[in-house]
Short mmCIF file of C-alpha atoms (C1' of nucleotides) in Angstrom, two decimals:
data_model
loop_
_atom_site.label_atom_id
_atom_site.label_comp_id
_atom_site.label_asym_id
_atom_site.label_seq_id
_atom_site.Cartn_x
_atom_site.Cartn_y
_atom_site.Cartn_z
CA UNK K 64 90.99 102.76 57.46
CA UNK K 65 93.52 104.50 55.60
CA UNK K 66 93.59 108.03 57.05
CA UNK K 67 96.18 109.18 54.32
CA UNK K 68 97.68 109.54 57.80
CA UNK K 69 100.31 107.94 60.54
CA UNK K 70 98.47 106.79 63.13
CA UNK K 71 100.92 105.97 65.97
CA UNK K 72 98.04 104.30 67.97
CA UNK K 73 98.02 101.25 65.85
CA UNK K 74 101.98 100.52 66.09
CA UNK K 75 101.84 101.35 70.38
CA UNK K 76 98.76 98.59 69.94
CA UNK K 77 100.80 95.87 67.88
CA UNK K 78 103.46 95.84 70.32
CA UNK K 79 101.16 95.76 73.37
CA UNK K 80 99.53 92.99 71.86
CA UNK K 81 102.60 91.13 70.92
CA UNK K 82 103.59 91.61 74.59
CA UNK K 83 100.35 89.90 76.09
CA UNK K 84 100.33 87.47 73.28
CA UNK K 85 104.36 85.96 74.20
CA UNK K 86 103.50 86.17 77.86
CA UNK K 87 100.10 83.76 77.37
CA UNK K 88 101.40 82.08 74.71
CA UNK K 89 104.97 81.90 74.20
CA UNK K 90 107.29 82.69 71.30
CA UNK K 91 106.97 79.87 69.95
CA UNK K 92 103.84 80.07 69.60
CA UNK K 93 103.05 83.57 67.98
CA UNK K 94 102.33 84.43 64.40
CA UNK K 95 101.58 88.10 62.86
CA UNK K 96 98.16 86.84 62.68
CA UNK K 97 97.16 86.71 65.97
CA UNK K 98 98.87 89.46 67.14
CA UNK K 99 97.18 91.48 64.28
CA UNK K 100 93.38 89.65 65.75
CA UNK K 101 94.70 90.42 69.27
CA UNK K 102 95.32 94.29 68.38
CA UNK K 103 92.62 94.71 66.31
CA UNK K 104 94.43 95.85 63.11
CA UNK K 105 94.25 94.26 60.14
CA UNK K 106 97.36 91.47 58.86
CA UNK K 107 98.36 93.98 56.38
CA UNK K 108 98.94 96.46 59.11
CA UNK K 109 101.73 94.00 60.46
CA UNK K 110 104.10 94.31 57.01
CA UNK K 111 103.41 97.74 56.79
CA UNK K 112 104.30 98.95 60.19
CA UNK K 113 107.13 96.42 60.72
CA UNK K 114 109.47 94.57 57.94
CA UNK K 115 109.15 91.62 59.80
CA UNK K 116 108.47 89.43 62.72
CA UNK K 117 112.35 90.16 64.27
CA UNK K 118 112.35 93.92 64.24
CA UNK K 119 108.53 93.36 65.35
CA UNK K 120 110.00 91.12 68.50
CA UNK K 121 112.85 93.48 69.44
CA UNK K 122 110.66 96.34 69.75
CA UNK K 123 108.11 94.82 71.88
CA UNK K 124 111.32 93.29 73.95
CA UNK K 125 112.60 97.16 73.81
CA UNK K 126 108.60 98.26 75.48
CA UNK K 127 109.29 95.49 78.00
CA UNK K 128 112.63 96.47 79.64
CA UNK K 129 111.98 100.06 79.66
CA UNK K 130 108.81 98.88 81.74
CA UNK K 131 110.81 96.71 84.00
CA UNK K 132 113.79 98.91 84.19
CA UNK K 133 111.04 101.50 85.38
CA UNK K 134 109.51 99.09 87.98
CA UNK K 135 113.24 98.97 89.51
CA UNK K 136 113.71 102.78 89.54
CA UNK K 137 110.39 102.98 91.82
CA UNK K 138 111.76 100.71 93.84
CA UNK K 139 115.73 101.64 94.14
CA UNK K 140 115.58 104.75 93.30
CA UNK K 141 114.28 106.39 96.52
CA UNK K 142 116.28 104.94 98.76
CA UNK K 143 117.90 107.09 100.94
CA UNK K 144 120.28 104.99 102.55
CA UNK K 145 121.70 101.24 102.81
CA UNK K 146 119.24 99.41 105.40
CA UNK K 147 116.03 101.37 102.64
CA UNK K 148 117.86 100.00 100.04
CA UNK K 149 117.69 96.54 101.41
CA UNK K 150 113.96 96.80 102.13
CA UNK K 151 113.61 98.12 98.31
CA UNK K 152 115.56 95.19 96.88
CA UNK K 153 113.00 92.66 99.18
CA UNK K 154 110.58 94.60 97.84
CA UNK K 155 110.80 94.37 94.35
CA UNK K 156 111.95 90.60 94.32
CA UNK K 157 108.73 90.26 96.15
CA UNK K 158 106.82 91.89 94.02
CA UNK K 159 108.59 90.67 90.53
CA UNK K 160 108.41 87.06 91.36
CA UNK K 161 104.42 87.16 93.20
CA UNK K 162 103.21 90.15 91.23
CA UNK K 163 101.91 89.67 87.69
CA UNK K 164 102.69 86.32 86.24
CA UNK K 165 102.96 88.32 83.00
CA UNK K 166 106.44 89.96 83.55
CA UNK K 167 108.30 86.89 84.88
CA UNK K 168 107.35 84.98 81.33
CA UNK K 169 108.42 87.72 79.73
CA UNK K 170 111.81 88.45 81.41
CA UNK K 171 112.20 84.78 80.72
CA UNK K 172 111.65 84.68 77.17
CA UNK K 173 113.64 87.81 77.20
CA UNK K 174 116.44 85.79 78.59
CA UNK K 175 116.21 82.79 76.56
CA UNK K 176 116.35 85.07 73.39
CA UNK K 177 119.54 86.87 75.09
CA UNK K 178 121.10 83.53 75.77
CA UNK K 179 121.35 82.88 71.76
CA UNK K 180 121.53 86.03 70.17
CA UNK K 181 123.47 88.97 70.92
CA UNK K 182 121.49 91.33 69.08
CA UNK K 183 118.99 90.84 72.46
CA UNK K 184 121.75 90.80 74.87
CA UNK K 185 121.85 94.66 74.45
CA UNK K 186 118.90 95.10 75.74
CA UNK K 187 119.84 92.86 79.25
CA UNK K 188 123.11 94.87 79.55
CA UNK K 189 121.59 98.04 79.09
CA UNK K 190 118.86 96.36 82.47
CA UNK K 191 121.88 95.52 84.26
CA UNK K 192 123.95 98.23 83.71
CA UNK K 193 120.95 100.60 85.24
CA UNK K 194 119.80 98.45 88.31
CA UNK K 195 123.42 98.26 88.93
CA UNK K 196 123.70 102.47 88.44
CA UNK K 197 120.98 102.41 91.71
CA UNK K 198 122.85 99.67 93.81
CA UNK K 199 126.10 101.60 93.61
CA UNK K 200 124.80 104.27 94.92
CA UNK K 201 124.60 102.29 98.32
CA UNK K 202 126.97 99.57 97.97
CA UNK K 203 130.45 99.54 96.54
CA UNK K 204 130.20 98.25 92.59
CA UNK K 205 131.80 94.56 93.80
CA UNK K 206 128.62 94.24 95.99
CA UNK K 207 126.24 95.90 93.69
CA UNK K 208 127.17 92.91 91.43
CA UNK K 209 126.98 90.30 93.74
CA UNK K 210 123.34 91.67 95.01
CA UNK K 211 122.43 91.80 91.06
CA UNK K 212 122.94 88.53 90.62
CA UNK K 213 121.45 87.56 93.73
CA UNK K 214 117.88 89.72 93.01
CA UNK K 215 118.04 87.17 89.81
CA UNK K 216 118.56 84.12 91.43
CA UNK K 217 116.15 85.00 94.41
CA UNK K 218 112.99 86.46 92.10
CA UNK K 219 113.35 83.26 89.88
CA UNK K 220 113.47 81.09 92.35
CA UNK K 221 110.92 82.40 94.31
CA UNK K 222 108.62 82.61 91.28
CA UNK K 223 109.13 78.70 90.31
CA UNK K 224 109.45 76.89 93.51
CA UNK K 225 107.07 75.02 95.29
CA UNK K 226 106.79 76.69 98.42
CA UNK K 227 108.05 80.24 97.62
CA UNK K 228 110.02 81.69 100.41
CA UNK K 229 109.07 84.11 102.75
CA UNK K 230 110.12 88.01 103.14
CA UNK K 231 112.68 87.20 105.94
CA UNK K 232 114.66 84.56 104.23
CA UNK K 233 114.79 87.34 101.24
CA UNK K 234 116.11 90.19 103.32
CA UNK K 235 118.40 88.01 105.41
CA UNK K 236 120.26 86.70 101.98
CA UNK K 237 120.40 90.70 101.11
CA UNK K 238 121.56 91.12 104.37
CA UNK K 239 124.83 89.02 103.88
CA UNK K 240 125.58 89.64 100.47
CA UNK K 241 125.46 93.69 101.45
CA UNK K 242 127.39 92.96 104.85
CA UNK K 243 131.23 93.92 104.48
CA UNK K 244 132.02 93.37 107.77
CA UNK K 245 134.51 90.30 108.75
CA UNK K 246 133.19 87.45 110.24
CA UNK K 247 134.43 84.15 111.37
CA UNK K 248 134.12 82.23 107.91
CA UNK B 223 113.94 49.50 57.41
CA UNK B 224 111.00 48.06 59.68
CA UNK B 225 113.69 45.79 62.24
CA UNK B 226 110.59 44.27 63.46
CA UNK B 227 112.31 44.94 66.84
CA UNK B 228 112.07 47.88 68.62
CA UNK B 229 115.08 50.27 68.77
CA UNK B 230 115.74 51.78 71.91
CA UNK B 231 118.47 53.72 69.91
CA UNK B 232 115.84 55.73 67.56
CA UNK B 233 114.09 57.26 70.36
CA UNK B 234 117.84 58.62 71.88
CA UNK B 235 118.57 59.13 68.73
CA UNK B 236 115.20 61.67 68.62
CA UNK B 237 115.38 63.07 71.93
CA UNK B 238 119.81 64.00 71.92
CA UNK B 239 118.46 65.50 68.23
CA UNK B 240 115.52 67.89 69.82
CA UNK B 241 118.02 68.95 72.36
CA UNK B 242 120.83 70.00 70.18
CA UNK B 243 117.90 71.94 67.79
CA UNK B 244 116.36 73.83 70.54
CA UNK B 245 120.00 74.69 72.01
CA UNK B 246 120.70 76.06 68.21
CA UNK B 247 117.43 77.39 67.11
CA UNK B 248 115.40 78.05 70.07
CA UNK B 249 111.68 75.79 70.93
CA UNK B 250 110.49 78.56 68.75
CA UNK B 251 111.87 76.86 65.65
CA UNK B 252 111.82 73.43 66.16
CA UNK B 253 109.82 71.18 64.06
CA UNK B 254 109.19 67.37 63.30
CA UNK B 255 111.07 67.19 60.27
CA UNK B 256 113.71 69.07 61.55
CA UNK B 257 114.47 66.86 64.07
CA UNK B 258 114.00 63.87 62.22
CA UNK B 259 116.54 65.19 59.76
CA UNK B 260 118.96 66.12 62.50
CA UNK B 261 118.28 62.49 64.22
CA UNK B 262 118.73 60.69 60.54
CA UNK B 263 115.61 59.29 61.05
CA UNK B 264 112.10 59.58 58.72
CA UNK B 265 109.87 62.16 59.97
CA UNK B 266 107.22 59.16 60.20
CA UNK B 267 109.32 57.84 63.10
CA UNK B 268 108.35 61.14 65.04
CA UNK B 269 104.93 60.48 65.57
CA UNK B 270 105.45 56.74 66.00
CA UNK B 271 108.29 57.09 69.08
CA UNK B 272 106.25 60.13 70.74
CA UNK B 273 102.50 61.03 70.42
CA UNK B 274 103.14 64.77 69.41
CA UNK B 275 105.66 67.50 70.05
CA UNK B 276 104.41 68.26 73.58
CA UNK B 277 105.47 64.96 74.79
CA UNK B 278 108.74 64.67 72.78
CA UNK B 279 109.43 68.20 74.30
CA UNK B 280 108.69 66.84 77.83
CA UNK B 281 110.89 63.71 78.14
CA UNK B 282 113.77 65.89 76.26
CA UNK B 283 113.83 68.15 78.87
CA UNK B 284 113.70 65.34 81.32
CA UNK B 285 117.09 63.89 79.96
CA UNK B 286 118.56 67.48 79.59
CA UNK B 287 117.87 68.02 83.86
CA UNK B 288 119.00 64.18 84.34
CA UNK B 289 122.55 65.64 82.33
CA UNK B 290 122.40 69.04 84.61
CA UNK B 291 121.44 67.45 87.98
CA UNK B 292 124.32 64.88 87.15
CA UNK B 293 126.87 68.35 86.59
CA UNK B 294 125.63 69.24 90.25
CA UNK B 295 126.50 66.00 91.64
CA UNK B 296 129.98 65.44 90.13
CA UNK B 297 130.60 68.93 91.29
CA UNK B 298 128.81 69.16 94.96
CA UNK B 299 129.19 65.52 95.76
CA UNK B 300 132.41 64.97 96.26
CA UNK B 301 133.02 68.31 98.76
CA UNK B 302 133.76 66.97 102.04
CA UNK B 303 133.69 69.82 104.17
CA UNK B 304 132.04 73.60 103.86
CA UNK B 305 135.19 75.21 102.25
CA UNK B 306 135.42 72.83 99.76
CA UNK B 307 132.03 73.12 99.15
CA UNK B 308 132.14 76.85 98.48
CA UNK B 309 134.99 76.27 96.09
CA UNK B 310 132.74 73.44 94.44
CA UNK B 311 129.99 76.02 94.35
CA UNK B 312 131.99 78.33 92.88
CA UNK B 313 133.38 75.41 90.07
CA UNK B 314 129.76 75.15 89.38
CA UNK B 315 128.98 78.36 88.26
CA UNK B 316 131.86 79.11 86.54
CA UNK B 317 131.53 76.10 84.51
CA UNK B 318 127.90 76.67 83.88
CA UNK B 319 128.47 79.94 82.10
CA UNK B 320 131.41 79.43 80.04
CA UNK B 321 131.05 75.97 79.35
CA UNK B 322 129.18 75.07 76.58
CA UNK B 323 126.39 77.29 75.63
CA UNK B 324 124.72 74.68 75.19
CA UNK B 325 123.54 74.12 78.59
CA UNK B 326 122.74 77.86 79.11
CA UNK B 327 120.41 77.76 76.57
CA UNK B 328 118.73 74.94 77.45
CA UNK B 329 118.32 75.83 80.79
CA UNK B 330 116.99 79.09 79.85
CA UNK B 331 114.39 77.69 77.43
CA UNK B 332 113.40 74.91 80.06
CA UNK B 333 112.98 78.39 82.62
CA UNK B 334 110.66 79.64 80.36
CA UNK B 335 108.35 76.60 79.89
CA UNK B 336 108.09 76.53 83.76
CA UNK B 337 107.31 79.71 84.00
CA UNK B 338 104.32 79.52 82.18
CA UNK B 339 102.98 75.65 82.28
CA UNK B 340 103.01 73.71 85.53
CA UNK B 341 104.26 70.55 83.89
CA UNK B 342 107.38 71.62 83.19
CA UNK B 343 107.93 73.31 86.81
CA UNK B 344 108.13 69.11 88.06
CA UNK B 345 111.48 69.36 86.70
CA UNK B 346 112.37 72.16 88.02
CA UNK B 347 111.64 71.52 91.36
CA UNK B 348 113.14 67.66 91.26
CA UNK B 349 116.12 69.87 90.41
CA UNK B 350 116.08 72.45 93.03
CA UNK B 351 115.18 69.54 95.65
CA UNK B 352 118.30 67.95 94.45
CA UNK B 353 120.70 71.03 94.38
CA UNK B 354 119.15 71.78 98.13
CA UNK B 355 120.09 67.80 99.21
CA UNK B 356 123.60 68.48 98.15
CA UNK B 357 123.44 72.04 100.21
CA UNK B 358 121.90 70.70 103.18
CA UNK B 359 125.21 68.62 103.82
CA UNK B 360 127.43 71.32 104.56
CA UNK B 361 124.56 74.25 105.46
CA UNK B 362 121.71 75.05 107.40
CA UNK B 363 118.54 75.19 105.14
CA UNK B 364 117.98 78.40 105.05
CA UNK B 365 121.59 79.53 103.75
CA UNK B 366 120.84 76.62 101.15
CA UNK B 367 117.98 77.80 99.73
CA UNK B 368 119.67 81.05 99.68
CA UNK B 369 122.93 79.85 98.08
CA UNK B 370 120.60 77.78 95.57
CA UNK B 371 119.64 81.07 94.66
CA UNK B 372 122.47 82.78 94.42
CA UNK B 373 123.96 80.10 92.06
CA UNK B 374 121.24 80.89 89.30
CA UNK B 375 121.88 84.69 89.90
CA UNK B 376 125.57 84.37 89.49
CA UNK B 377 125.30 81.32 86.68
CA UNK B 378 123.01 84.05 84.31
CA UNK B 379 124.77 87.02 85.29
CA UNK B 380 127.85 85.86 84.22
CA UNK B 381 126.51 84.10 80.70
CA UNK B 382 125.09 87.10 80.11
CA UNK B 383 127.04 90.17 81.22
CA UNK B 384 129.17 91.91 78.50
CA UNK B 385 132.41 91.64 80.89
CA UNK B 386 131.88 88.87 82.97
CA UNK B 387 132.95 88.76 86.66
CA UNK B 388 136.28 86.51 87.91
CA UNK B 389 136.30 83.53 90.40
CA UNK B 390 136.74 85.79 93.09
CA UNK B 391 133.92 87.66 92.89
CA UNK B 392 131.79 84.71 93.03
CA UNK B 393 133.73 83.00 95.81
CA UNK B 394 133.12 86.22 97.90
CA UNK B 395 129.59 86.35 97.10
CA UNK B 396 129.45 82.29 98.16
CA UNK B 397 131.63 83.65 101.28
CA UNK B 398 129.06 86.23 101.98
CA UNK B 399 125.88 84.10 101.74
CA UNK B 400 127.46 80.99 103.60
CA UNK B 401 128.87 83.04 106.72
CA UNK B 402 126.85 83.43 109.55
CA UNK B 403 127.18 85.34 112.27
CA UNK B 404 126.54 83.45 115.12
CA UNK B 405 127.02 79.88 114.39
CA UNK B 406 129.90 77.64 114.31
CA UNK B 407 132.10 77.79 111.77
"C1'" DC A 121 87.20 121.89 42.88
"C1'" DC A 122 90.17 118.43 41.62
"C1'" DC A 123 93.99 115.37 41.72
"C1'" DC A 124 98.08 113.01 43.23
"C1'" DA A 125 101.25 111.48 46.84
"C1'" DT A 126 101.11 108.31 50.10
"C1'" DA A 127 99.25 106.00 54.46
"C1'" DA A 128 96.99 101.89 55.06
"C1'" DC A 129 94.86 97.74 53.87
"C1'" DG A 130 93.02 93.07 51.62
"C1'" DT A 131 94.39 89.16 49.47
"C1'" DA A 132 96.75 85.59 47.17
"C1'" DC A 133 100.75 82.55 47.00
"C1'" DG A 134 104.30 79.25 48.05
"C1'" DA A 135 106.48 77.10 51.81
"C1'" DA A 136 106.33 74.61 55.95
"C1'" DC A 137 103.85 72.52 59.33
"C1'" DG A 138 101.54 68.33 62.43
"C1'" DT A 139 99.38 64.32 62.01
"C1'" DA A 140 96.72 60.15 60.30
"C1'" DC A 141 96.88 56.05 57.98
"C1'" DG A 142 97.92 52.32 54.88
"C1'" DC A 143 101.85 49.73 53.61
"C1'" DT A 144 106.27 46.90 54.13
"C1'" DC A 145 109.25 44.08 56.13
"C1'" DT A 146 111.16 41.22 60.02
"C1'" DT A 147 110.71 37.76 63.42
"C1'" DG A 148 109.10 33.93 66.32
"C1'" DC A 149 106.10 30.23 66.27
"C1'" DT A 150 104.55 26.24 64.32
"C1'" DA R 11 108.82 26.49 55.20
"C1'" DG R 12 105.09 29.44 55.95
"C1'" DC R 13 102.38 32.71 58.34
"C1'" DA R 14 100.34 35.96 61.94
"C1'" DA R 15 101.60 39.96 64.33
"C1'" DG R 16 103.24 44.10 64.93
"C1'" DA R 17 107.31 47.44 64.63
"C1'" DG R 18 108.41 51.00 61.70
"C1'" DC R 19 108.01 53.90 57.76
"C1'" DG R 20 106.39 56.91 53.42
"C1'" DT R 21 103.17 59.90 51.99
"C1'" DA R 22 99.28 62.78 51.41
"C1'" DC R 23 96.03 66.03 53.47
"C1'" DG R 24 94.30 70.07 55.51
"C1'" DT R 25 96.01 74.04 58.04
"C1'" DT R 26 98.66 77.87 59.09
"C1'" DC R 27 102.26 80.64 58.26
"C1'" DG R 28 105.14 85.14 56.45
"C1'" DT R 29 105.36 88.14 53.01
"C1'" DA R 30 104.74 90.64 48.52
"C1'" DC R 31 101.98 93.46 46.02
"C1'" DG R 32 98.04 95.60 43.88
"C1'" DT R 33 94.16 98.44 45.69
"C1'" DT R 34 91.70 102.00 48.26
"C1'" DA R 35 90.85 106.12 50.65
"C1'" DT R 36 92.35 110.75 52.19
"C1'" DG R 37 93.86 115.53 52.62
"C1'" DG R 38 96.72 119.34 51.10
"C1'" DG R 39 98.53 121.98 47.03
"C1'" DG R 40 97.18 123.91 42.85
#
DNA sequence: CCCCATAACGTACGAACGTACGCTCTTGCT
DNA sequence: AGCAAGAGCGTACGTTCGTACGTTATGGGG
């Protein structure tokens, strides 16, 4: 209770708990109230250390990709050559679309917020632009896109369908999209 | 007012109303009386036509993936072999992401309510199971559930990507997913 | 030893919210 | 014509919200 000092504790704890709160929650759904109850600081704390619940939202958004873009360097980044880099893209939709329930809400709301406003869509392109900076180094950049796009498609679907596909059906689909050779169409 | 009659029109009235709000504002910011004021209709209608938000929200969604399974048809229907199919594919998700926002949005914000409740996640399957019927004409089901896939990848990608990639790059990455290597053509 | 700059908080206020409920008005039956 | 029934609406209530702003506590300079 006031230190007469910056405690950078309590802002690292607002935007954890704004994190947990969207992903169990929702946007919609969130109010500086509970996410001051939820981090254990009082509701003055959330005025003071943030002008408001926007710049509070992009920052926790900001935590979140630097978190996920993190998860994809594990994964990508030691690859040493094409077939590894396959198994490291199966890995990580496997693990983004079974592992924690947490980050697949959040990319989503992440994406929904993206979809409207552009101030948010910095923060996807800056994603993209890195997981694509790993895939190049294996595939040429017109693949690297198409696998980018397919990682998407493959983690969400996997994540919301009914009978989630298995391992083989994701590294066959890498297989193609990362196979340059000609074949009868 | 008070018809005495029921008016089938209110309710579509309601429900076109909460579309166009979320689409502009986000579920985030949607309210009773905003709708009602969008819709032209009192805000006591709300709770008279649907017995709270969660259900208006519900059967909204259900006509927005009646509109997008509809897209899907027109498009994948009428392909009567695999080429045209790929090129149909293609059609889809180029029109997708650059056609109205709109259905972007919507799409994204219904994403997000899947991936958190299971109620929404019916609709989402009904429309995966759909997309897959249309696949299964012209592929085996494995390459449909990974072209199904690769649709949403490429669809988001290229609504949200900064630059976003040309026809041909999808078409190849349709080529890729849909050639196999030791089938018939 | 004291005091002030300032980090940090508690609270009060106006706006907006969802919903319940009593009222009005139309219609079909007689 | 008159009336019962019920579709449809207007409004008021209690709650929750974001934010502004006055208040409190602290540590370093004098």
């Amino acid at each position: 209770m006031a230190t007469g000092h910056t405690d950078p504790q309590r802002r690292e704890r607002i935007l954890a708990a704004t994190l947990d709160l969207i992903a169990e929650e929702g946007i919609a759904r969130v109010s500086h109230r509970k996410i001051a109850t939820r981090a254990g600081v009082p509701l003055g704390s959330m005025t003071y250390h943030f002008s408001g619940i926007e710049e509070l939202l992009r920052e926790a958004f900001g935590r979140f990709t630097d978190h996920i873009v993190a998860v994809f360097d594990a994964h990508l980044g030691a690859a040493a050559d094409r077939d590894q880099a396959r198994e490291a893209v199966a890995d990580l939709v496997h693990e983004l679309s079974e592992g924690s329930q947490r980050d697949l809400v959040l990319t989503q709301e992440l994406y929904t917020l993206a979809a409207r406003q552009p101030a948010y869509r910095e923060l996807t392109h800056e994603w993209m632009r890195r997981s694509r900076v790993h895939l190049e180094k294996h595939f040429d950049p017109r693949t690297a896109r198409q696998l980018d796009a397919l990682i998407e498609g493959l983690t969400l679907h996997r994540a919301l369908a009914r009978e989630p596909h298995g391992r083989a059906l994701t590294l066959e689909a890498v297989a193609r999209v990362t196979t340059t050779d000609r074949r009868t169409p």
